[in-house]
Short mmCIF file of C-alpha atoms in Angstrom, two decimals:
data_model
loop_
_atom_site.label_atom_id
_atom_site.label_comp_id
_atom_site.label_asym_id
_atom_site.label_seq_id
_atom_site.Cartn_x
_atom_site.Cartn_y
_atom_site.Cartn_z
CA MET A 1 158.34 102.95 68.81
CA ASN A 2 156.18 106.02 67.99
CA ILE A 3 154.02 108.10 70.42
CA GLU A 4 150.67 106.26 69.33
CA GLU A 5 152.45 103.14 69.61
CA ALA A 6 153.51 104.29 73.10
CA LEU A 7 150.19 105.00 74.12
CA VAL A 8 148.64 101.60 73.74
CA ILE A 9 152.06 100.32 75.93
CA LEU A 10 150.05 102.59 78.49
CA ASP A 11 146.62 101.67 78.15
CA THR A 12 147.40 98.24 78.84
CA PHE A 13 148.93 99.05 82.22
CA LEU A 14 146.77 101.85 83.26
CA GLU A 15 143.16 100.58 84.69
CA HIS A 16 141.51 104.08 83.96
CA GLY A 17 143.78 105.46 80.97
CA LEU A 18 145.48 108.87 81.23
CA SER A 19 143.29 111.95 81.58
CA ASP A 20 143.67 115.01 78.61
CA VAL A 21 146.32 116.93 80.80
CA GLN A 22 148.24 113.91 81.63
CA GLU A 23 148.05 112.94 77.40
CA ILE A 24 149.03 116.48 76.53
CA ILE A 25 152.04 116.29 79.13
CA PHE A 26 152.95 112.69 77.99
CA ARG A 27 152.91 113.85 74.26
CA LYS A 28 154.75 117.15 74.47
CA ALA A 29 157.69 115.43 77.21
CA TRP A 30 157.73 112.55 74.37
CA GLU A 31 158.59 115.09 71.95
CA GLY A 32 161.50 116.36 73.64
CA GLN A 33 159.12 119.68 75.32
CA THR A 34 160.43 121.13 79.02
CA TYR A 35 157.36 122.09 80.93
CA PRO A 36 157.73 125.63 80.54
CA ASP A 37 157.75 124.81 76.69
CA ILE A 38 154.30 122.19 77.36
CA ALA A 39 152.77 125.64 79.68
CA GLU A 40 153.27 127.84 77.03
CA SER A 41 151.87 126.06 73.89
CA CYS A 42 148.70 125.26 75.90
CA GLY A 43 148.22 128.02 77.90
CA TYR A 44 148.70 126.58 81.50
CA ASP A 45 150.34 127.69 84.57
CA ALA A 46 154.18 126.19 84.54
CA ASN A 47 153.90 124.94 88.08
CA TYR A 48 150.90 123.55 87.18
CA ILE A 49 152.28 121.51 84.67
CA LYS A 50 155.36 120.39 86.82
CA ASP A 51 153.18 119.31 89.70
CA VAL A 52 150.72 117.48 86.69
CA GLY A 53 153.89 115.96 84.97
CA SER A 54 155.03 114.80 88.85
CA LYS A 55 152.24 112.83 89.57
CA LEU A 56 151.92 110.95 86.04
CA TRP A 57 155.48 109.88 86.46
CA LYS A 58 154.62 108.53 90.10
CA LEU A 59 151.10 106.77 88.08
CA LEU A 60 153.52 105.58 86.00
CA SER A 61 156.34 104.42 87.87
CA GLN A 62 153.16 102.05 90.49
CA ALA A 63 151.97 100.74 87.16
CA PHE A 64 155.15 99.54 85.73
CA GLY A 65 156.79 98.64 89.31
CA GLU A 66 159.75 100.60 89.02
CA GLU A 67 161.20 104.16 88.78
CA VAL A 68 159.42 106.26 85.71
CA THR A 69 160.79 109.93 85.47
CA LYS A 70 160.97 112.23 82.54
CA SER A 71 164.22 111.31 81.28
CA ASN A 72 163.58 107.69 81.40
CA PHE A 73 159.91 107.13 80.37
CA ARG A 74 160.85 106.39 76.31
CA SER A 75 163.28 103.91 77.66
CA VAL A 76 161.27 102.07 80.17
CA LEU A 77 158.24 102.14 77.43
CA ARG A 78 160.07 100.42 74.64
CA ARG A 79 161.70 97.83 77.36
CA ARG A 80 158.00 97.05 78.07
CA GLY A 81 156.76 96.97 74.53
CA LEU A 82 159.95 94.43 73.41
CA GLN A 83 158.95 92.11 76.73
CA ARG A 84 155.09 91.89 76.32
CA ALA A 85 154.07 89.66 73.68
CA LEU A 86 150.61 91.30 71.91
CA PRO A 87 149.64 89.14 69.25
CA THR A 88 146.85 91.25 68.36
CA GLN A 89 149.10 94.31 68.38
CA ASN A 90 148.59 95.83 64.73
CA SER A 91 144.27 95.23 65.54
CA VAL A 92 144.70 97.43 68.63
CA LEU A 93 147.08 99.63 67.05
CA SER A 94 144.52 100.37 64.16
CA GLU A 95 142.00 100.91 66.80
CA LYS A 96 144.09 103.31 69.12
CA LEU A 97 145.69 105.49 66.23
CA GLN A 98 142.47 107.80 65.98
CA PRO A 99 143.20 111.42 64.82
CA VAL A 100 144.91 113.46 67.81
CA PRO A 101 142.00 115.43 69.61
CA ALA A 102 141.26 118.76 68.82
CA VAL A 103 142.54 119.84 72.07
CA LEU A 104 146.34 118.50 71.30
CA ARG A 105 146.54 120.27 67.59
CA GLN A 106 145.67 123.89 69.07
CA SER A 107 148.86 124.80 70.47
CA GLN A 108 148.55 128.18 70.14
CA PRO A 109 146.25 130.74 72.43
CA THR A 110 144.63 132.80 69.65
CA ASN A 111 143.56 129.54 68.14
CA ARG A 112 142.09 128.48 71.35
CA ALA A 113 140.44 131.60 71.83
CA LYS A 114 138.62 131.62 68.37
CA ASP A 115 137.63 128.29 68.48
CA GLY A 116 136.17 128.63 71.97
CA ILE A 117 138.11 125.43 73.18
CA SER A 118 141.13 124.90 75.12
CA ALA A 119 142.75 122.06 77.19
CA SER A 120 142.36 124.16 80.67
CA SER A 121 138.30 124.43 79.89
CA LEU A 122 138.42 120.49 79.59
CA VAL A 123 139.74 120.12 83.10
CA ILE A 124 136.58 121.72 83.98
CA GLU A 125 134.30 120.44 81.99
CA LYS A 126 135.27 116.94 82.50
CA GLN A 127 135.03 116.63 86.12
CA ASP A 128 132.33 114.02 86.14
CA GLU A 129 134.13 111.43 83.75
CA ARG A 130 136.41 111.48 86.70
CA LYS A 131 133.82 110.10 89.05
CA THR A 132 135.94 106.52 89.50
CA PRO A 133 136.46 105.85 93.53
CA VAL A 134 140.33 106.05 94.09
CA SER A 135 141.39 102.50 94.99
CA ASN A 136 145.53 103.57 96.06
CA PRO A 137 146.16 105.13 98.75
CA ASP A 138 149.05 106.89 97.40
CA PHE A 139 147.14 109.02 94.89
CA LEU A 140 144.72 110.42 97.64
CA GLU A 141 144.90 114.10 97.57
CA ASN A 142 146.53 115.48 100.89
CA PRO A 143 144.57 118.70 101.59
CA GLY A 144 145.88 121.97 101.89
CA GLY A 145 145.56 125.35 100.03
CA SER A 146 143.79 125.40 97.07
CA VAL A 147 142.82 122.44 94.87
CA PRO A 148 144.38 121.72 91.93
CA LEU A 149 142.56 122.60 88.39
CA ASN A 150 142.96 118.57 87.56
CA SER A 151 141.92 117.87 91.17
CA PHE A 152 140.36 114.38 91.31
CA PHE A 153 138.96 115.50 94.38
CA TYR A 154 137.03 118.94 93.58
CA ILE A 155 133.24 118.69 94.58
CA GLU A 156 130.83 121.40 92.60
CA ARG A 157 128.46 123.55 94.32
CA PRO A 158 125.96 123.59 91.34
CA PRO A 159 124.92 126.06 89.91
CA ILE A 160 127.68 128.39 91.52
CA GLU A 161 130.25 127.22 89.04
CA GLU A 162 128.39 127.86 85.91
CA ARG A 163 126.65 131.21 87.09
CA THR A 164 129.97 132.63 87.77
CA TYR A 165 131.37 131.17 84.14
CA THR A 166 128.08 133.22 82.60
CA GLU A 167 128.60 136.05 84.47
CA ILE A 168 132.61 136.60 83.83
CA ASN A 169 131.87 136.50 80.11
CA LYS A 170 130.04 139.65 80.33
CA PRO A 171 131.61 143.11 79.75
CA GLY A 172 132.45 144.96 83.03
CA SER A 173 131.02 141.94 85.02
CA LEU A 174 131.53 142.25 88.67
CA ILE A 175 131.70 138.74 91.20
CA ARG A 176 131.86 138.65 94.84
CA ILE A 177 132.34 135.62 96.20
CA LYS A 178 132.22 135.53 100.19
CA ALA A 179 132.85 132.59 102.64
CA PRO A 180 135.00 132.09 105.98
CA SER A 181 138.34 130.43 105.88
CA LYS A 182 138.99 127.36 104.02
CA MET A 183 135.59 127.12 102.24
CA GLY A 184 136.97 127.05 98.52
CA LYS A 185 137.10 130.68 97.89
CA THR A 186 140.43 130.37 95.77
CA SER A 187 139.69 127.30 94.32
CA LEU A 188 136.68 129.12 92.68
CA MET A 189 138.44 132.00 91.81
CA HIS A 190 141.29 129.91 89.92
CA ARG A 191 138.46 127.97 87.65
CA ILE A 192 137.00 131.39 86.86
CA LEU A 193 140.29 132.54 85.41
CA THR A 194 140.84 129.30 84.23
CA HIS A 195 137.27 129.75 82.35
CA ALA A 196 138.35 132.99 81.25
CA LYS A 197 141.00 132.43 79.51
CA GLN A 198 139.75 130.16 76.93
CA THR A 199 137.72 133.28 75.64
CA GLY A 200 141.11 134.72 75.31
CA VAL A 201 140.70 137.43 77.73
CA HIS A 202 143.80 138.16 80.10
CA THR A 203 143.71 137.50 83.53
CA VAL A 204 145.30 138.96 86.43
CA GLN A 205 145.56 137.75 89.92
CA ILE A 206 146.32 140.09 93.20
CA GLY A 207 146.34 138.51 96.55
CA LEU A 208 146.53 141.00 99.10
CA GLN A 209 147.83 138.30 101.59
CA ARG A 210 150.97 138.37 99.86
CA ALA A 211 151.55 142.56 100.23
CA ASP A 212 154.28 143.45 102.64
CA SER A 213 153.27 145.25 105.30
CA GLN A 214 154.84 148.67 104.27
CA VAL A 215 152.30 148.61 101.48
CA PHE A 216 149.68 149.27 103.74
CA THR A 217 151.30 152.35 105.24
CA SER A 218 149.46 154.58 103.15
CA LEU A 219 146.93 154.52 100.35
CA GLU A 220 149.44 155.90 97.97
CA LYS A 221 151.83 153.18 98.19
CA PHE A 222 148.74 150.87 98.26
CA LEU A 223 147.39 151.98 94.77
CA ARG A 224 151.30 152.08 93.68
CA TRP A 225 151.53 148.61 94.62
CA PHE A 226 148.33 147.50 93.27
CA CYS A 227 149.04 149.21 89.85
CA ALA A 228 152.57 147.64 89.39
CA ASN A 229 151.26 144.26 89.88
CA VAL A 230 148.55 144.34 87.16
CA SER A 231 151.34 145.98 84.82
CA ARG A 232 153.90 143.40 85.22
CA GLN A 233 151.03 140.57 85.46
CA LEU A 234 149.99 142.27 81.63
CA ASN A 235 153.79 141.97 80.67
CA LEU A 236 153.47 145.82 80.22
CA GLU A 237 156.21 148.57 81.06
CA ILE A 238 155.46 150.05 84.70
CA ARG A 239 155.18 153.80 83.76
CA LEU A 240 153.05 154.87 87.40
CA ASP A 241 155.23 158.27 87.20
CA ASP A 242 153.95 159.26 84.05
CA TYR A 243 150.41 159.23 85.30
CA TRP A 244 150.72 159.49 88.81
CA ASP A 245 150.09 163.13 90.21
CA GLU A 246 149.98 164.47 93.59
CA ASP A 247 147.81 167.36 92.76
CA ILE A 248 144.91 165.53 91.54
CA GLY A 249 145.64 162.57 94.03
CA SER A 250 146.31 158.60 94.62
CA LYS A 251 142.56 157.20 93.21
CA VAL A 252 142.47 159.30 90.34
CA SER A 253 146.25 158.87 89.41
CA CYS A 254 145.27 155.34 89.55
CA THR A 255 141.90 155.48 87.47
CA LEU A 256 144.16 157.80 84.90
CA TYR A 257 146.56 154.51 84.91
CA LEU A 258 144.16 151.74 84.36
CA GLN A 259 141.89 153.61 81.67
CA GLU A 260 144.18 155.93 79.95
CA TYR A 261 147.42 153.16 80.02
CA LEU A 262 146.52 149.49 81.11
CA LEU A 263 142.95 149.51 79.17
CA GLU A 264 144.23 151.11 76.05
CA LYS A 265 147.19 149.18 75.86
CA ILE A 266 146.12 145.29 75.90
CA ASP A 267 144.26 144.00 72.88
CA ALA A 268 141.47 142.25 75.05
CA PRO A 269 139.56 142.28 78.29
CA VAL A 270 141.34 141.66 81.00
CA VAL A 271 140.01 139.72 84.52
CA LEU A 272 140.93 141.25 87.56
CA ALA A 273 140.78 138.68 90.45
CA LEU A 274 141.49 139.99 94.16
CA ASP A 275 141.97 137.49 96.54
CA GLU A 276 142.05 137.84 100.41
CA VAL A 277 140.27 141.26 100.18
CA ASN A 278 139.49 141.05 103.99
CA ARG A 279 142.97 142.12 104.56
CA ILE A 280 142.65 145.54 103.93
CA PHE A 281 139.43 145.73 106.10
CA GLU A 282 142.46 145.66 109.05
CA TYR A 283 143.53 149.10 107.28
CA PRO A 284 140.46 151.30 107.58
CA GLU A 285 142.73 154.38 106.10
CA ILE A 286 142.87 152.48 102.89
CA SER A 287 140.02 150.71 102.80
CA LYS A 288 137.68 153.22 102.72
CA ASP A 289 139.08 154.76 100.14
CA PHE A 290 140.13 151.60 98.14
CA LEU A 291 136.66 149.78 98.20
CA PRO A 292 134.69 152.48 96.66
CA LEU A 293 136.90 152.93 93.73
CA LEU A 294 136.49 148.99 93.06
CA ARG A 295 132.99 150.39 92.76
CA SER A 296 133.46 153.33 90.79
CA TRP A 297 135.77 151.06 88.11
CA TYR A 298 132.24 148.93 88.23
CA GLU A 299 129.97 151.58 87.53
CA ASP A 300 132.12 153.46 85.04
CA ALA A 301 131.57 150.56 82.39
CA SER A 302 128.07 151.36 81.97
CA GLU A 303 128.86 154.86 80.88
CA LEU A 304 132.55 154.15 79.65
CA GLU A 305 133.28 151.88 76.86
CA ILE A 306 137.11 151.32 78.00
CA TRP A 307 136.32 149.99 81.28
CA GLN A 308 134.05 147.08 79.67
CA LYS A 309 137.43 145.71 79.35
CA LEU A 310 137.37 145.28 83.00
CA ARG A 311 136.25 142.32 84.79
CA LEU A 312 136.49 142.15 88.62
CA VAL A 313 136.46 139.12 90.65
CA VAL A 314 136.15 139.83 94.56
CA VAL A 315 137.51 137.24 96.94
CA HIS A 316 136.69 138.16 100.92
CA ALA A 317 135.75 136.08 103.98
CA THR A 318 133.32 138.77 105.35
CA GLU A 319 131.70 142.31 104.77
CA ALA A 320 133.92 145.19 105.80
CA TYR A 321 133.04 146.02 109.27
CA ILE A 322 134.17 149.93 108.53
CA PRO A 323 131.36 152.31 107.70
CA LEU A 324 130.79 152.46 103.87
CA ASP A 325 127.85 154.70 102.40
CA ILE A 326 125.66 151.87 100.62
CA ASN A 327 126.19 154.00 97.22
CA GLN A 328 129.99 153.50 97.56
CA SER A 329 130.55 149.85 98.85
CA PRO A 330 130.84 147.15 96.40
CA PHE A 331 129.79 144.85 98.31
CA ASN A 332 125.78 145.42 97.51
CA VAL A 333 126.78 145.19 93.48
CA GLY A 334 127.59 142.66 90.91
CA LEU A 335 126.92 139.18 91.31
CA PRO A 336 126.94 137.65 95.08
CA ILE A 337 128.59 134.38 95.44
CA LYS A 338 128.21 133.03 99.22
CA LEU A 339 130.01 129.55 99.21
CA SER A 340 127.98 127.07 101.22
CA GLU A 341 128.95 124.10 103.31
CA PHE A 342 129.22 120.25 101.67
CA SER A 343 125.61 118.87 101.90
CA LEU A 344 125.40 115.48 103.24
CA GLU A 345 125.20 113.83 99.56
CA GLN A 346 128.14 116.06 98.52
CA MET A 347 130.20 114.45 101.64
CA GLN A 348 129.16 111.30 100.19
CA ASP A 349 130.54 111.93 96.67
CA LEU A 350 133.91 113.11 97.83
CA ALA A 351 133.97 109.87 100.22
CA VAL A 352 133.05 107.78 97.21
CA ARG A 353 136.04 109.58 95.32
CA HIS A 354 138.33 108.30 98.09
CA GLY A 355 137.60 105.23 97.93
CA LEU A 356 135.29 104.36 100.59
CA ASP A 357 132.87 101.83 99.77
CA TRP A 358 131.40 101.81 103.23
CA ALA A 359 129.81 105.51 102.53
CA LYS A 360 127.63 104.16 99.87
CA GLY A 361 124.20 104.02 99.96
CA GLU A 362 121.40 104.91 102.65
CA LYS A 363 123.92 103.30 105.42
CA GLY A 364 126.65 105.36 104.12
CA LEU A 365 124.80 108.32 104.67
CA GLU A 366 123.70 107.56 108.05
CA LYS A 367 127.48 107.29 109.05
CA LEU A 368 128.56 110.69 107.42
CA ALA A 369 125.97 112.50 108.96
CA LEU A 370 127.69 111.40 112.05
CA LEU A 371 130.47 113.31 110.51
CA ARG A 372 128.90 116.42 109.26
CA ALA A 373 127.48 117.11 112.66
CA MET A 374 131.02 117.15 114.12
CA ILE A 375 132.58 119.13 111.49
CA GLY A 376 129.33 120.93 110.07
CA GLY A 377 130.19 120.46 106.10
CA HIS A 378 133.33 122.60 106.53
CA PRO A 379 134.96 121.46 103.02
CA TYR A 380 138.64 121.70 104.24
CA LEU A 381 137.39 119.71 107.40
CA ALA A 382 135.73 117.00 105.15
CA ARG A 383 138.81 116.56 102.91
CA LEU A 384 141.06 116.30 106.25
CA ALA A 385 138.82 113.72 107.58
CA LEU A 386 138.07 111.71 104.11
CA TYR A 387 142.01 111.91 103.65
CA ASN A 388 142.54 110.08 106.63
CA LEU A 389 140.01 107.78 106.14
CA GLY A 390 140.93 106.75 102.91
CA ASN A 391 144.67 106.24 103.84
CA GLN A 392 142.98 103.96 106.84
CA THR A 393 145.05 105.94 109.09
CA VAL A 394 141.67 106.25 111.62
CA THR A 395 138.34 104.45 111.67
CA LEU A 396 135.47 106.87 111.56
CA GLU A 397 134.72 105.59 115.27
CA GLN A 398 138.06 107.07 116.34
CA LEU A 399 138.03 110.12 114.45
CA LEU A 400 134.77 111.49 115.64
CA GLN A 401 135.99 110.50 119.54
CA GLU A 402 139.33 112.29 118.87
CA ALA A 403 138.37 115.13 116.06
CA PRO A 404 137.94 117.74 119.37
CA THR A 405 140.85 116.57 121.14
CA ILE A 406 144.54 117.08 121.17
CA ALA A 407 145.15 113.37 119.84
CA GLY A 408 142.85 113.63 116.86
CA ILE A 409 143.58 114.56 113.49
CA TYR A 410 142.62 118.71 113.38
CA SER A 411 144.48 118.97 116.37
CA ASN A 412 146.82 121.25 114.32
CA TYR A 413 144.75 123.00 112.67
CA LEU A 414 142.77 123.63 116.11
CA ARG A 415 145.81 124.81 117.82
CA HIS A 416 146.60 126.89 115.18
CA HIS A 417 143.16 128.73 115.58
CA LEU A 418 144.06 128.66 119.58
CA ALA A 419 147.29 130.51 118.98
CA ASN A 420 145.57 133.24 117.29
CA LEU A 421 142.83 133.84 119.74
CA GLN A 422 145.72 133.64 122.79
CA GLU A 423 147.45 136.70 120.81
CA HIS A 424 144.17 138.76 120.79
CA PRO A 425 142.37 138.06 124.13
CA GLU A 426 139.92 139.98 123.17
CA LEU A 427 138.90 137.60 120.59
CA ALA A 428 139.16 134.73 123.09
CA ILE A 429 136.55 136.36 125.35
CA ALA A 430 134.06 136.56 122.61
CA LEU A 431 134.49 133.18 121.69
CA LYS A 432 134.37 131.48 124.72
CA ARG A 433 130.99 133.49 125.50
CA VAL A 434 129.55 131.87 122.07
CA VAL A 435 130.86 128.17 123.01
CA THR A 436 129.50 128.12 126.46
CA SER A 437 126.25 129.98 126.06
CA PRO A 438 123.23 127.26 125.58
CA THR A 439 121.88 129.82 123.15
CA SER A 440 122.86 132.23 120.42
CA VAL A 441 124.61 135.48 121.78
CA GLN A 442 125.50 139.15 120.45
CA LEU A 443 128.73 140.17 119.80
CA GLU A 444 130.58 143.35 118.84
CA ALA A 445 130.78 144.32 115.71
CA ILE A 446 134.46 143.69 115.14
CA ALA A 447 134.95 140.82 117.01
CA ALA A 448 132.15 139.16 115.39
CA TYR A 449 133.38 139.90 111.70
CA LYS A 450 136.97 138.69 112.60
CA LEU A 451 135.85 135.17 114.44
CA GLU A 452 133.34 135.02 111.17
CA SER A 453 136.42 135.58 109.22
CA MET A 454 138.45 132.67 110.75
CA GLY A 455 135.05 130.47 110.38
CA LEU A 456 134.82 129.94 113.95
CA ILE A 457 131.27 131.19 114.52
CA LYS A 458 128.38 131.89 112.33
CA LEU A 459 126.12 134.74 112.09
CA GLU A 460 122.30 134.88 112.13
CA GLY A 461 121.62 138.76 112.12
CA ASN A 462 123.71 139.98 114.99
CA GLN A 463 123.52 136.84 116.79
CA ALA A 464 126.82 134.43 117.11
CA MET A 465 126.41 130.73 117.26
CA PRO A 466 129.51 128.01 116.97
CA SER A 467 130.17 126.95 113.32
CA CYS A 468 130.07 123.31 114.31
CA GLU A 469 130.44 120.96 117.46
CA LEU A 470 133.92 120.43 116.84
CA TYR A 471 134.88 124.30 117.79
CA GLN A 472 132.30 124.19 120.45
CA LEU A 473 133.27 120.92 122.15
CA TYR A 474 136.81 122.12 121.32
CA PHE A 475 137.28 125.77 122.71
CA ARG A 476 134.89 125.16 125.47
CA GLU A 477 137.58 122.89 127.17
CA GLN A 478 140.40 124.93 126.08
CA LEU A 479 139.29 128.83 126.71
CA THR A 480 137.98 127.50 130.13
#
């Protein structure tokens, strides 16, 4: 049996066939390649390929009614091929044996950059082709962390994605993504990086939440940590001591390291994504110098060609509450992207993808409006609700009744917020004022910043109000 015959067998068992990425993994695994080999040849992250591969074997196990793994799938398919009577096999094969898609032929990253096509770009571009409702609860996606690139459950928020894909192609560009916690900032950032890779640029992702506390003890330690991370991700030797000079200071040393070493050394532009930038807001002595430094690099691109090779993506939960000169702040330049909550129509789209037939049509919108009134269209809260509804572990009526209680599906999530508030009494007092007031209230600036970063309040000017009914009901009870 050859690979094309095996794919014909798969088509007889799988109702919707394989996705582009699944077919890539299937073909490469048939050739005996490992997950790291597949990731390297197709320009994917190795962990991502391993995750998609694991889900592929689970899908085939469901379809064949027996355990299918990367090590036994060939024998399972050969056995199935012999067991099934296929009188029209020859004609079927002649229809199926079409030329291999271009994405499967282009195994070298340089070819993909030249042609402007990549497997990763197809993952993004073909979102609309996968909008078939999920019928098997086993394949529902338990929400948590960023949404995988190949996820059936990623909801686009037009025109945000297309605007960011266009902007990141511009030399010296800067994109600022702002939203409260669990609103989809990191998921969008990953898609921007994936899109950028298809053009042949380098990508670097710095997650500030991964930095040890000691990194934030001084500006010099932070900038050296920053430069070392960028160097490693670009596969360049770390040469900090060659460029660091205490006489000219850390900021100038860092700038020279990027300009005269990293940007000179690399053969293509680099997209540098900084995630969870709001963590640095907790260290004013560092943020008051680092944030203007980012702004200066962006402005240098208008005068120095070398800095046009650097494109920045800054992801944060809110603006810094520390005072910054308007001409030094990176939060009033570049392309601002503020992620909004899901609209009612987007929630309906997501509900249908979870296989909830009752969510269709006008009656479905009426039912989902009750859910949106409770959670405010918050993407994570919506996905958690629809995951549980899709698994039929709870009814919509029961979910709404129990949502703000310790018996509801949001219990762990709400308890996590409550624990944080109890560790910071000043925040608990501030939030109590918000949830017990019949009107919006004005809060002290730092408390407002932190509560908005947590997603618990919305700010309109200087006035704060609960982000949704869920928070108001739960914390009004717990904080009294």
